[in-house]
């Protein structure tokens, strides 16, 4: 189910022009929807309803088709990304070591679900599939910082570092 | 032609046949679920699998082409085991609340489960759960029952060319819904209900208003009136297992009367009224340089389609209200005054083969008679069938009865309103006579038949009239695009949203794939209407004595001030995305 992002859409005229120009240039190519969504995510960082509507209009396709593709591929995000991006590894090793508890702990502390962004735009929370640090399981990334052998008790301290 | 063997029986069929089609030739019906003739052919459900001798694995017969010398087994142990497993897996994520389901006993999945003796809980697991969406005034979506066959999606995008719904997300989370999970009335959905009649299970149904009707029937202070659309007489019998295409007008009237309605009226009468107004409007536009081509406005799905997709054509839409809306206005003005009843005490129930009419009754542009809704409740054919069953009425055994005065007699033109081309023919009958009093023709056969787009040209008293008739909104889109590009020029265009017209409407009885894949529902149902037209001497709307009465006693003349206020309407532009 779609949940409207807590942060309102703040797209600029320039961003819209860039997307419109891309669509105009590729409109008649077969399979243009997927690259259009990729381009839009590159420009805006995510694909809110406003952006998907621009694509539907530009390509003269039903919005349901655009939304269907946007929700099919995990590379697309319908929510904006936070100033700090948290990524919890839910790969096999991390999962066995209790990564689900880490995820639940973060969701509770941030008041958002996996895939969402906090209303202040500070943190966004996602899951990752094995980042190749199984020896440190369970692992999470905050931006480029790696936190291994995590316990739920450490989460408050880690988040505080980025809040400041 | 190629010759192949199906279950050992030799059969020769055209080379573009699929195994499914060929099997029917030897009287073998291979079960289907996602396949629906002319609508959906994606080979995804795997119910129709068959075995080919000498080839490992099973193939989907709905798409697999026949070949010379092919040997097909449709009923081998491997085939039976595979189908059974497929059904059991579908049931593992299906809300099996069958007892109260709107499609119980008429559900394609239920029938297969029975035929294949499945264990419905073989893969009992934690199923995905969705909230039931009943926000719109006409559609209820229960995705807990959806089997993801995508027949509704194909009906919406291919048949209607709209794409208000689609498949969302992936894997276990896949579900069918509007973009951003918006309810039907917040999308470009026009309410035609073709998704409902395409659905093999109970995932989609109309939003039922039956309880309001029972409540009104139980209220002694209410004068409760029912009127039935032209095509109901041709389809209601299907709710009671009568042969498709049986005209049950007499039984229908008797049954509605038994339900306790104070009056049972014939909506074919206001179809005549629509024609009086619309033919007058058309002649006016032709003679006074009005916007052409004029486009019919009796189909609410089509009207909403124009409002969403082609607002530039809003001035082309006839300003005439639909027969349903006209009847509501007539009952709460003329009829109320004549019988000295406060219109607020009149409860009007329409029975229409249409879910979009449930939306139409709420449109503010049609409710101008007073401080109330002209038609209180619009029921589908299915809902009326349900009420009759609920009341324990033995429908097929009823003695035939007639509609009540004064809205009883209608012309053949009003009767054929329920089939594609019917409104055009009805309008032509009246317009031709008005343009040329010596014009005797009453049959305009070029606009009959169930093809998606029909064209014809008539010269009446020196005036040439080019007409087009489309049914199915994807076909309507083709016609509009050809007008827009200047490729085609017409004076008059009739559109019905549902393929074949109202006789195949989204509110009609749901027939399963085993019927629809082999029987041309549209033609058989339409025949009942054309037969009724042939049986009446009164062919033209404006020659009906009821029209004479309405105009003499109340409306004055077509297009007059009172007509303008009560029988005409306006339209609004709506979001396209």
XYZ file of C-alpha atoms in Angstrom:
741
model
C 0.000 0.000 0.000
C 1.196 3.440 -0.873
C 1.746 5.807 2.004
C 2.222 9.439 1.157
C 5.699 10.638 2.208
C 5.728 12.838 5.317
C 7.858 15.361 3.461
C 6.044 17.418 0.817
C 7.286 17.369 -2.773
C 9.818 20.137 -3.361
C 10.648 19.712 -7.023
C 12.043 22.731 -8.862
C 11.294 24.094 -12.331
C 14.805 23.136 -13.426
C 14.294 19.531 -12.351
C 11.009 19.376 -14.219
C 12.627 20.820 -17.344
C 15.401 18.253 -17.209
C 12.912 15.388 -16.946
C 10.613 16.793 -19.625
C 13.544 17.215 -21.990
C 14.620 13.606 -21.421
C 11.116 12.321 -22.078
C 10.686 14.461 -25.186
C 13.944 13.135 -26.605
C 13.112 9.467 -26.018
C 9.312 9.455 -26.178
C 9.008 7.282 -29.251
C 11.550 4.651 -28.257
C 10.284 1.266 -27.247
C 10.476 0.496 -23.529
C 11.025 4.148 -22.673
C 9.144 3.946 -19.374
C 11.905 2.234 -17.409
C 14.715 4.645 -18.410
C 12.334 7.552 -17.765
C 11.769 6.343 -14.223
C 15.506 5.876 -13.749
C 16.183 9.368 -15.030
C 13.488 10.806 -12.785
C 14.925 9.085 -9.737
C 18.362 10.372 -10.673
C 16.948 13.916 -10.821
C 14.639 13.879 -7.819
C 16.122 11.086 -5.710
C 12.743 9.380 -5.498
C 9.473 8.957 -7.418
C 6.545 10.698 -5.729
C 3.122 10.906 -7.358
C 3.947 14.330 -8.801
C 6.938 12.939 -10.687
C 5.149 9.780 -11.848
C 2.309 11.942 -13.138
C 4.804 14.001 -15.167
C 6.055 10.763 -16.710
C 2.536 9.482 -17.428
C 1.680 12.783 -19.119
C 4.913 12.936 -21.061
C 4.608 9.402 -22.349
C 0.812 9.461 -22.612
C 0.504 6.314 -20.559
C -1.949 5.528 -17.784
C -0.608 6.442 -14.352
C -1.398 2.886 -13.228
C 1.156 1.549 -15.706
C 3.831 3.956 -14.502
C 3.090 3.092 -10.884
C 3.072 -0.624 -11.705
C 6.623 -0.455 -13.050
C 7.812 1.894 -10.293
C 6.628 -0.557 -7.636
C 7.875 -3.647 -9.475
C 11.579 -2.837 -9.303
C 13.254 -2.503 -5.935
C 15.676 0.072 -7.390
C 12.897 2.644 -7.290
C 11.933 4.511 -4.165
C 8.598 6.212 -3.634
C 9.941 7.989 -0.599
C 12.581 10.693 -0.393
C 15.959 9.804 1.092
C 17.039 11.401 4.339
C 20.072 13.515 5.067
C 21.476 10.298 6.554
C 20.648 7.020 4.888
C 20.430 4.012 7.119
C 20.662 0.624 5.509
C 20.203 -2.551 7.546
C 21.568 -5.726 6.014
C 18.901 -8.426 5.964
C 21.065 -10.963 4.156
C 21.140 -14.534 5.440
C 24.032 -14.216 7.867
C 22.811 -10.932 9.351
C 19.279 -12.236 9.540
C 20.408 -15.335 11.444
C 22.258 -13.039 13.824
C 19.096 -11.032 14.562
C 19.076 -8.234 11.959
C 15.272 -8.235 12.126
C 15.553 -7.008 15.737
C 17.871 -4.227 14.597
C 15.362 -3.212 11.939
C 12.480 -3.264 14.428
C 14.552 -1.261 16.886
C 15.283 1.402 14.281
C 11.672 1.550 13.098
C 10.548 2.079 16.699
C 13.160 4.749 17.425
C 12.624 6.663 14.159
C 8.847 6.228 14.067
C 8.936 5.123 10.415
C 8.788 1.866 8.502
C 11.510 0.411 6.317
C 11.498 2.335 3.018
C 10.338 5.593 4.600
C 11.910 8.876 5.622
C 11.462 10.753 8.917
C 9.241 13.857 8.705
C 12.243 16.102 9.526
C 14.130 14.628 6.570
C 16.996 13.575 8.833
C 16.941 9.790 8.376
C 15.690 7.359 5.795
C 15.590 3.653 6.511
C 16.105 0.838 4.032
C 17.104 -2.779 3.990
C 20.047 -4.172 2.071
C 20.839 -7.647 0.806
C 24.326 -8.717 1.990
C 26.929 -6.026 1.879
C 29.748 -8.584 2.055
C 30.543 -8.127 5.719
C 29.050 -11.354 7.022
C 31.852 -11.768 9.546
C 30.531 -8.658 11.293
C 26.858 -9.738 11.254
C 24.492 -8.138 12.021
C 25.570 -5.083 10.071
C 24.127 -1.732 9.213
C 25.333 1.240 7.217
C 24.698 4.867 8.046
C 25.773 6.731 4.944
C 29.251 5.248 4.404
C 29.886 4.228 8.014
C 29.732 0.515 8.788
C 28.461 -0.703 12.162
C 29.072 -4.390 12.833
C 28.226 -6.921 15.556
C 25.387 -4.625 16.443
C 23.061 -4.879 19.351
C 19.781 -3.030 19.786
C 21.225 -1.268 22.854
C 23.783 0.532 20.704
C 21.209 2.100 18.366
C 20.387 5.187 20.448
C 24.042 6.100 20.721
C 24.636 5.691 16.990
C 21.586 7.743 15.992
C 22.589 10.516 18.404
C 25.890 10.948 16.549
C 24.021 11.882 13.379
C 21.265 13.928 15.013
C 23.650 16.565 16.261
C -5.940 -26.582 -42.278
C -4.077 -28.972 -40.021
C -5.103 -32.336 -38.645
C -4.280 -33.333 -35.100
C -5.494 -35.795 -32.510
C -7.102 -34.753 -29.282
C -7.536 -37.606 -26.791
C -7.192 -39.989 -29.727
C -9.880 -38.277 -31.788
C -8.826 -36.838 -35.094
C -9.826 -33.238 -35.869
C -9.039 -30.849 -38.705
C -8.938 -27.144 -37.853
C -7.535 -23.907 -39.317
C -3.812 -23.543 -38.704
C -4.158 -20.399 -36.601
C -6.203 -22.280 -33.999
C -4.925 -22.848 -30.497
C -5.255 -26.241 -28.845
C -8.022 -24.764 -26.690
C -10.055 -23.852 -29.764
C -9.402 -27.162 -31.458
C -10.497 -29.101 -28.361
C -13.880 -27.446 -28.483
C -14.349 -28.918 -31.954
C -14.265 -32.414 -30.465
C -16.491 -31.332 -27.572
C -13.718 -31.160 -25.024
C -13.815 -28.083 -22.849
C -10.414 -27.398 -21.381
C -10.792 -25.341 -18.178
C -9.472 -21.764 -18.217
C -9.086 -18.970 -15.699
C -6.902 -16.150 -16.961
C -8.002 -16.663 -20.558
C -11.033 -14.721 -21.726
C -11.838 -14.656 -25.415
C -11.089 -11.347 -27.126
C -9.958 -9.876 -23.811
C -7.127 -11.691 -22.082
C -4.687 -14.276 -23.397
C -1.521 -14.304 -21.294
C -1.070 -17.980 -20.373
C -0.319 -17.193 -16.760
C -2.684 -19.276 -14.644
C -1.645 -22.718 -15.969
C -5.127 -24.198 -15.530
C -5.482 -24.958 -19.232
C -2.352 -27.095 -19.444
C -2.377 -30.189 -21.658
C 0.113 -32.917 -22.505
C 1.632 -33.322 -25.957
C 2.738 -36.831 -26.817
C 6.486 -36.979 -27.259
C 7.129 -33.643 -25.586
C 8.245 -33.335 -21.969
C 6.274 -31.059 -19.652
C 2.853 -29.517 -20.161
C 1.833 -26.604 -22.387
C -0.778 -23.879 -21.980
C -3.499 -24.714 -24.494
C -4.903 -21.164 -24.593
C -1.842 -19.959 -26.509
C -0.242 -23.107 -27.915
C -0.860 -23.326 -31.662
C -2.022 -26.531 -33.303
C 0.337 -28.392 -35.649
C 0.014 -31.178 -38.175
C 0.148 -34.600 -36.555
C 0.103 -33.236 -33.019
C -1.284 -35.611 -30.385
C -2.871 -33.852 -27.446
C -3.991 -35.334 -24.143
C -6.300 -33.065 -22.196
C -7.124 -35.477 -19.421
C -3.981 -37.460 -18.567
C -2.947 -38.135 -14.947
C -0.159 -35.557 -15.262
C -2.606 -32.937 -16.541
C -5.138 -33.626 -13.802
C -2.475 -33.537 -11.091
C -1.056 -30.278 -12.386
C -4.429 -28.545 -12.577
C -5.353 -29.732 -9.116
C -2.096 -28.422 -7.685
C -2.598 -25.084 -9.435
C -6.057 -24.685 -7.932
C -4.819 -25.655 -4.476
C -2.042 -23.101 -4.694
C -4.455 -20.397 -5.830
C -6.662 -21.266 -2.873
C -3.737 -20.983 -0.461
C -3.860 -17.204 -0.825
C -7.577 -16.795 -1.443
C -10.092 -15.610 1.106
C -12.390 -18.602 1.085
C -15.367 -16.814 2.569
C -17.512 -18.416 -0.076
C -20.857 -18.674 1.711
C -21.635 -14.978 1.559
C -19.588 -14.164 -1.541
C -21.406 -12.286 -4.298
C -20.160 -14.879 -6.774
C -20.923 -18.000 -4.754
C -22.275 -20.747 -7.055
C -21.253 -18.530 -9.968
C -17.523 -18.452 -9.264
C -15.104 -19.946 -11.741
C -12.560 -20.863 -9.062
C -15.229 -22.497 -6.910
C -16.431 -24.561 -9.852
C -12.894 -25.730 -10.659
C -12.258 -26.562 -7.006
C -15.360 -28.727 -7.106
C -14.593 -30.340 -10.436
C -11.078 -31.276 -9.353
C -11.934 -32.402 -5.802
C -9.271 -30.204 -4.283
C -8.288 -29.786 -0.675
C -8.779 -26.049 -0.219
C -6.449 -25.967 2.759
C -3.664 -28.117 1.402
C -1.247 -25.211 1.479
C -2.828 -23.419 4.409
C -0.470 -20.584 5.104
C -0.397 -17.015 6.177
C -2.218 -15.222 3.381
C -1.727 -11.629 2.268
C -4.498 -9.430 3.632
C -5.887 -6.281 2.076
C -8.466 -3.785 3.252
C -11.715 -3.964 1.295
C -12.062 -0.825 -0.820
C -15.674 0.337 -0.955
C -15.018 4.055 -1.134
C -16.419 4.739 -4.608
C -20.205 4.856 -5.094
C -20.183 1.975 -7.561
C -17.305 -0.460 -7.090
C -16.085 -2.701 -4.282
C -12.636 -4.271 -4.505
C -11.758 -7.193 -2.260
C -8.210 -8.101 -3.192
C -8.264 -10.916 -0.649
C -10.217 -12.852 -3.242
C -8.200 -11.753 -6.261
C -6.360 -14.541 -8.108
C -4.293 -12.115 -10.217
C -5.610 -13.430 -13.535
C -5.542 -9.826 -14.842
C -8.793 -10.178 -16.762
C -10.011 -6.934 -15.165
C -6.786 -5.168 -16.103
C -7.166 -6.309 -19.714
C -10.824 -5.250 -19.782
C -9.873 -1.791 -18.526
C -6.807 -1.214 -20.662
C -7.503 -3.184 -23.838
C -11.281 -3.197 -24.198
C -11.864 0.244 -22.708
C -8.476 1.813 -23.445
C -8.360 3.448 -20.023
C -5.937 1.609 -17.751
C -7.372 2.915 -14.507
C -6.098 -0.237 -12.803
C -2.969 -2.296 -13.140
C -0.762 -4.825 -11.407
C 1.203 -3.230 -8.596
C 4.394 -4.371 -6.816
C 5.795 -7.860 -7.312
C 5.984 -11.371 -5.934
C 3.740 -12.063 -2.956
C 2.910 -8.389 -2.765
C 1.478 -8.207 -6.283
C -2.025 -6.810 -6.280
C -4.434 -5.145 -8.681
C -5.471 -1.582 -7.942
C -5.490 1.986 -9.179
C -2.249 3.972 -9.273
C -1.097 4.770 -5.723
C -3.880 2.438 -4.510
C -6.460 5.137 -5.068
C -10.114 4.135 -5.026
C -11.898 3.919 -8.357
C -13.597 7.301 -8.153
C -10.283 9.080 -7.559
C -8.788 7.700 -10.751
C -9.712 7.898 -14.434
C -12.147 4.987 -13.904
C -15.423 5.671 -15.714
C -17.399 3.123 -13.707
C -18.375 0.917 -16.649
C -18.033 -2.245 -14.570
C -16.455 -4.293 -17.358
C -13.849 -5.316 -14.769
C -16.631 -6.808 -12.646
C -18.087 -8.949 -15.410
C -14.553 -10.000 -16.415
C -13.655 -11.130 -12.873
C -13.797 -14.918 -12.455
C -14.232 -14.659 -8.681
C -15.743 -12.274 -6.146
C -12.846 -9.813 -6.000
C -14.870 -7.135 -7.775
C -18.522 -6.332 -7.383
C -20.841 -3.376 -7.536
C -21.419 -1.384 -4.404
C -24.804 -2.675 -3.465
C -27.663 -0.357 -2.529
C -30.231 -3.095 -1.990
C -30.591 -2.341 1.723
C -31.741 1.230 1.029
C -34.396 -0.138 -1.291
C -35.681 -2.654 1.254
C -35.793 0.122 3.819
C -37.847 2.371 1.514
C -40.164 -0.514 0.641
C -40.804 -1.009 4.336
C -41.617 2.652 4.911
C -45.372 3.314 4.509
C -44.748 7.047 4.013
C -42.717 6.481 0.871
C -44.156 6.161 -2.604
C -41.630 3.739 -4.052
C -41.233 3.544 -7.812
C -39.076 1.217 -9.880
C -38.285 1.604 -13.540
C -36.290 -0.767 -15.700
C -33.866 -0.018 -18.518
C -34.531 -1.476 -21.987
C -32.022 -4.315 -21.706
C -33.078 -5.677 -18.310
C -35.910 -7.629 -19.913
C -33.334 -9.381 -22.109
C -30.965 -10.412 -19.324
C -32.739 -10.722 -15.965
C -33.782 -14.280 -16.811
C -30.109 -15.290 -16.670
C -30.177 -14.703 -12.900
C -32.719 -17.522 -12.767
C -30.917 -19.902 -15.127
C -33.233 -19.144 -18.030
C -31.747 -19.354 -21.532
C -29.637 -16.350 -22.543
C -31.679 -13.928 -24.626
C -35.077 -14.787 -23.120
C -37.350 -11.745 -23.007
C -38.765 -11.771 -19.477
C -40.464 -8.376 -19.453
C -43.778 -9.736 -18.125
C -42.198 -11.827 -15.357
C -39.895 -8.948 -14.443
C -42.778 -6.527 -13.957
C -44.702 -9.098 -11.924
C -41.693 -9.800 -9.718
C -40.970 -6.133 -9.049
C -44.615 -5.573 -8.153
C -44.445 -8.523 -5.750
C -41.435 -6.960 -4.087
C -43.790 -4.216 -2.940
C -43.077 -1.320 -5.276
C -46.006 1.079 -5.624
C -45.384 1.558 -9.328
C -43.372 -0.297 -11.950
C -42.532 1.843 -14.950
C -40.856 1.266 -18.276
C -37.682 3.225 -18.906
C -38.057 2.609 -22.646
C -40.530 5.497 -22.309
C -37.844 7.983 -21.300
C -35.599 6.502 -23.948
C -38.305 7.822 -26.290
C -38.216 11.126 -24.463
C -34.439 11.272 -24.870
C -34.870 10.730 -28.598
C -37.481 13.499 -28.886
C -35.047 15.894 -27.258
C -31.913 14.558 -28.915
C -33.318 14.409 -32.460
C -34.534 17.964 -31.987
C -31.116 19.022 -30.724
C -29.406 17.278 -33.640
C -31.607 18.916 -36.279
C -31.026 22.242 -34.545
C -27.252 21.789 -34.613
C -27.293 20.808 -38.284
C -29.557 23.662 -39.332
C -28.081 26.368 -37.132
C -24.395 25.589 -37.470
C -24.013 24.106 -33.992
C -21.094 21.990 -32.827
C -20.779 18.820 -34.870
C -20.379 15.932 -34.788
C -22.956 15.629 -32.058
C -22.268 12.774 -29.692
C -24.799 10.808 -27.693
C -24.892 11.323 -23.946
C -27.025 8.503 -22.551
C -24.087 6.348 -21.484
C -22.553 7.660 -18.230
C -19.355 5.661 -18.735
C -18.808 7.280 -22.105
C -19.673 10.744 -20.756
C -17.124 10.381 -17.964
C -14.586 9.078 -20.477
C -14.954 12.290 -22.502
C -14.690 14.382 -19.335
C -11.415 12.680 -18.375
C -9.763 11.903 -21.687
C -11.181 14.269 -24.300
C -12.520 17.415 -22.595
C -12.144 19.230 -25.918
C -15.143 17.203 -27.117
C -17.445 18.215 -24.245
C -19.267 20.741 -26.507
C -19.983 17.856 -28.888
C -21.837 15.839 -26.266
C -25.589 16.143 -26.542
C -26.899 18.127 -23.608
C -29.714 15.603 -23.198
C -29.784 13.784 -19.912
C -29.747 10.007 -20.066
C -33.097 8.174 -20.009
C -32.435 7.286 -16.356
C -31.831 10.898 -15.370
C -34.778 12.126 -17.430
C -37.046 9.620 -15.728
C -35.925 10.742 -12.298
C -36.669 14.347 -13.219
C -40.046 13.488 -14.772
C -41.114 11.484 -11.726
C -40.160 14.166 -9.230
C -41.707 16.997 -11.249
C -44.550 16.096 -13.632
C -45.593 12.855 -11.928
C -45.361 14.318 -8.412
C -47.431 17.358 -9.359
C -50.018 15.346 -11.259
C -50.519 12.914 -8.400
C -50.138 15.520 -5.711
C -47.262 13.790 -3.968
C -44.404 15.678 -2.338
C -41.357 14.711 -4.444
C -39.472 14.188 -1.187
C -41.826 11.304 -0.406
C -41.155 9.647 -3.734
C -38.365 7.080 -3.676
C -37.147 6.331 -7.172
C -35.257 3.138 -7.927
C -33.811 2.556 -11.365
C -32.778 -0.880 -12.553
C -29.986 -0.439 -15.043
C -27.440 -2.941 -16.407
C -24.735 -0.535 -15.406
C -22.490 0.406 -12.535
C -21.694 3.855 -13.953
C -25.333 4.784 -13.413
C -24.693 4.547 -9.688
C -22.280 7.393 -10.198
C -24.591 9.259 -12.565
C -27.382 9.506 -9.983
C -24.980 11.424 -7.735
C -23.875 13.968 -10.366
C -24.857 17.458 -9.321
C -25.373 18.420 -12.975
C -28.290 16.000 -13.315
C -30.009 16.812 -10.032
C -31.651 20.122 -10.746
C -35.310 19.261 -10.124
C -35.245 20.235 -6.482
C -33.418 19.894 -3.216
C -33.113 16.119 -3.580
C -31.604 13.412 -5.757
C -33.870 12.681 -8.756
C -33.107 8.953 -8.768
C -32.569 7.764 -5.217
C -30.970 4.417 -5.935
C -29.698 2.753 -9.075
C -29.629 -1.039 -8.983
C -27.876 -3.392 -11.366
C -29.602 -6.355 -13.029
C -27.737 -8.565 -10.570
C -29.013 -6.654 -7.559
C -32.617 -6.895 -8.747
C -32.100 -10.626 -9.328
C -30.779 -10.891 -5.788
C -33.806 -9.068 -4.335
C -36.198 -11.343 -6.201
C -34.395 -14.430 -4.878
C -34.326 -12.912 -1.421
C -38.118 -12.525 -1.551
C -38.571 -16.181 -2.492
C -40.284 -15.358 -5.755
C -40.369 -18.203 -8.270
C -39.411 -15.979 -11.158
C -39.736 -18.311 -14.144
C -43.191 -19.424 -13.048
C -44.698 -15.954 -12.643
C -47.663 -14.886 -14.770
C -46.661 -12.037 -17.036
C -47.819 -8.571 -16.006
C -47.697 -5.156 -17.637
C -46.031 -1.909 -16.647
C -48.088 0.712 -14.845
C -49.737 3.688 -16.448
C -48.820 6.256 -17.594
C -45.229 5.148 -18.330
C -46.087 1.884 -19.937
C -46.040 2.171 -23.708
C -42.805 2.736 -25.565
C -41.816 2.643 -29.188
C -39.522 0.065 -30.726
C -36.964 2.846 -30.899
C -36.968 3.040 -27.113
C -36.635 -0.736 -26.827
C -33.491 -1.012 -28.977
C -31.714 1.617 -26.837
C -30.066 -1.241 -24.993
C -27.919 -2.434 -27.892
C -25.056 -0.743 -29.712
C -26.454 1.246 -32.629
C -29.874 1.343 -31.006
C -29.742 4.960 -29.912
C -28.476 6.016 -33.319
C -31.220 4.099 -35.106
C -33.846 5.477 -32.744
C -32.620 9.034 -33.319
C -32.484 8.517 -37.079
C -36.052 7.217 -37.150
C -37.305 10.424 -35.566
C -34.877 12.859 -37.194
C -35.543 11.456 -40.679
C -39.282 11.819 -40.227
C -38.880 15.367 -38.941
C -36.614 16.347 -41.828
C -38.817 14.654 -44.401
C -42.455 13.925 -43.460
C -42.637 11.494 -46.382
C -39.708 9.415 -45.112
C -41.131 5.989 -44.348
C -38.048 3.913 -43.507
C -37.729 2.677 -39.957
C -34.882 0.219 -40.273
C -31.330 1.486 -40.313
C -29.614 -1.871 -40.470
C -26.151 -0.471 -41.201
C -25.839 0.644 -37.589
C -26.937 -2.716 -36.150
C -24.627 -5.553 -35.148
C -21.926 -5.928 -32.554
C -18.828 -4.745 -34.434
C -16.822 -2.210 -32.442
C -17.120 0.599 -34.989
C -19.870 1.014 -37.583
C -20.271 3.775 -40.124
C -23.146 4.745 -42.383
C -24.319 7.601 -44.552
C -27.929 8.584 -45.151
C -29.418 11.220 -47.398
C -32.716 12.548 -46.145
C -34.529 15.277 -48.048
C -31.283 16.470 -49.578
C -29.392 16.466 -46.297
C -26.566 13.953 -46.027
C -25.960 12.619 -42.558
C -22.746 10.731 -41.822
C -22.888 8.670 -38.677
C -20.559 6.487 -36.650
C -21.395 4.046 -33.882
C -18.817 2.746 -31.438
C -19.036 0.421 -28.476
C -16.166 -0.337 -26.159
C -14.241 2.787 -25.213
C -11.044 1.726 -26.974
C -13.142 1.818 -30.151
C -14.598 5.179 -29.151
C -11.056 6.468 -28.766
C -10.255 5.374 -32.324
C -13.290 7.264 -33.624
C -12.436 10.406 -31.631
C -8.836 10.321 -32.817
C -9.968 10.025 -36.426
C -12.253 13.038 -35.949
C -9.507 14.973 -34.197
C -6.993 14.367 -36.961
C -9.517 15.370 -39.600
C -9.305 11.940 -41.189
C -13.034 11.402 -40.681
C -16.007 13.694 -40.693
C -19.264 12.764 -39.064
C -22.436 14.534 -38.094
C -23.570 12.203 -35.391
C -21.703 9.679 -33.242
C -23.205 7.176 -30.852
C -21.013 5.665 -28.189
C -21.803 3.037 -25.596
C -18.982 2.287 -23.198
C -19.595 -1.433 -22.972
C -18.816 -3.659 -25.961
C -22.136 -4.400 -27.644
C -23.906 -1.758 -25.574
C -25.974 -2.021 -22.402
C -26.980 -5.633 -23.076
C -23.356 -6.404 -22.215
C -23.127 -3.826 -19.438
C -21.060 -4.045 -16.297
C -24.208 -4.523 -14.226
C -25.485 -7.498 -16.166
C -25.473 -11.065 -14.827
C -21.931 -12.452 -14.671
C -21.471 -15.296 -17.108
C -18.451 -17.519 -16.638
C -15.632 -18.023 -19.109
C -17.064 -21.388 -20.105
C -19.999 -19.428 -21.556
C -18.221 -16.290 -22.755
C -15.427 -18.130 -24.540
C -17.873 -19.952 -26.764
C -21.138 -17.997 -26.899
C -21.643 -14.529 -28.360
C -23.544 -13.036 -25.420
C -23.894 -9.620 -27.061
C -25.648 -10.865 -30.165
C -28.001 -13.249 -28.387
C -29.062 -10.687 -25.808
C -29.468 -7.941 -28.434
C -31.690 -10.222 -30.510
C -34.301 -10.163 -27.740
C -34.503 -6.381 -28.116
C -34.623 -6.329 -31.914
C -37.302 -9.041 -31.825
C -39.375 -6.900 -29.456
C -38.898 -3.914 -31.778
C -40.025 -6.001 -34.745
C -43.130 -7.057 -32.840
C -44.374 -3.520 -32.213
C -46.113 -1.255 -34.718
C -45.019 1.852 -32.912
C -41.553 2.438 -34.354
C -40.736 6.092 -33.783
C -40.246 7.699 -30.400
C -42.062 10.923 -31.179
C -45.171 9.043 -32.315
C -45.662 7.439 -28.896
C -48.872 8.519 -27.145
C -46.907 8.933 -23.917
C -44.682 11.554 -25.568
C -47.761 13.311 -26.797
C -49.118 13.380 -23.257
C -45.832 14.547 -21.679
C -45.317 17.417 -24.111
C -48.973 18.484 -24.119
C -49.436 18.328 -20.401
C -46.067 19.482 -19.195
C -42.986 20.054 -21.303
C -44.499 22.015 -24.169
C -42.038 21.198 -26.900
C -38.664 19.491 -27.298
C -35.919 21.914 -26.396
C -38.392 24.225 -24.666
C -37.744 26.018 -21.402
C -39.075 23.302 -19.141
C -37.236 20.620 -21.109
C -34.097 22.643 -20.891
C -34.345 22.856 -17.122
C -35.389 19.285 -16.398
C -34.213 17.144 -19.299
C -30.853 18.647 -20.189
C -27.562 18.724 -18.352
C -23.961 19.904 -18.468
C -20.516 18.337 -18.115
C -17.261 19.033 -16.330
C -13.628 18.509 -17.215
C -11.911 15.883 -15.069
C -8.288 14.864 -14.400
C -6.656 12.768 -17.081
C -3.873 11.344 -14.895
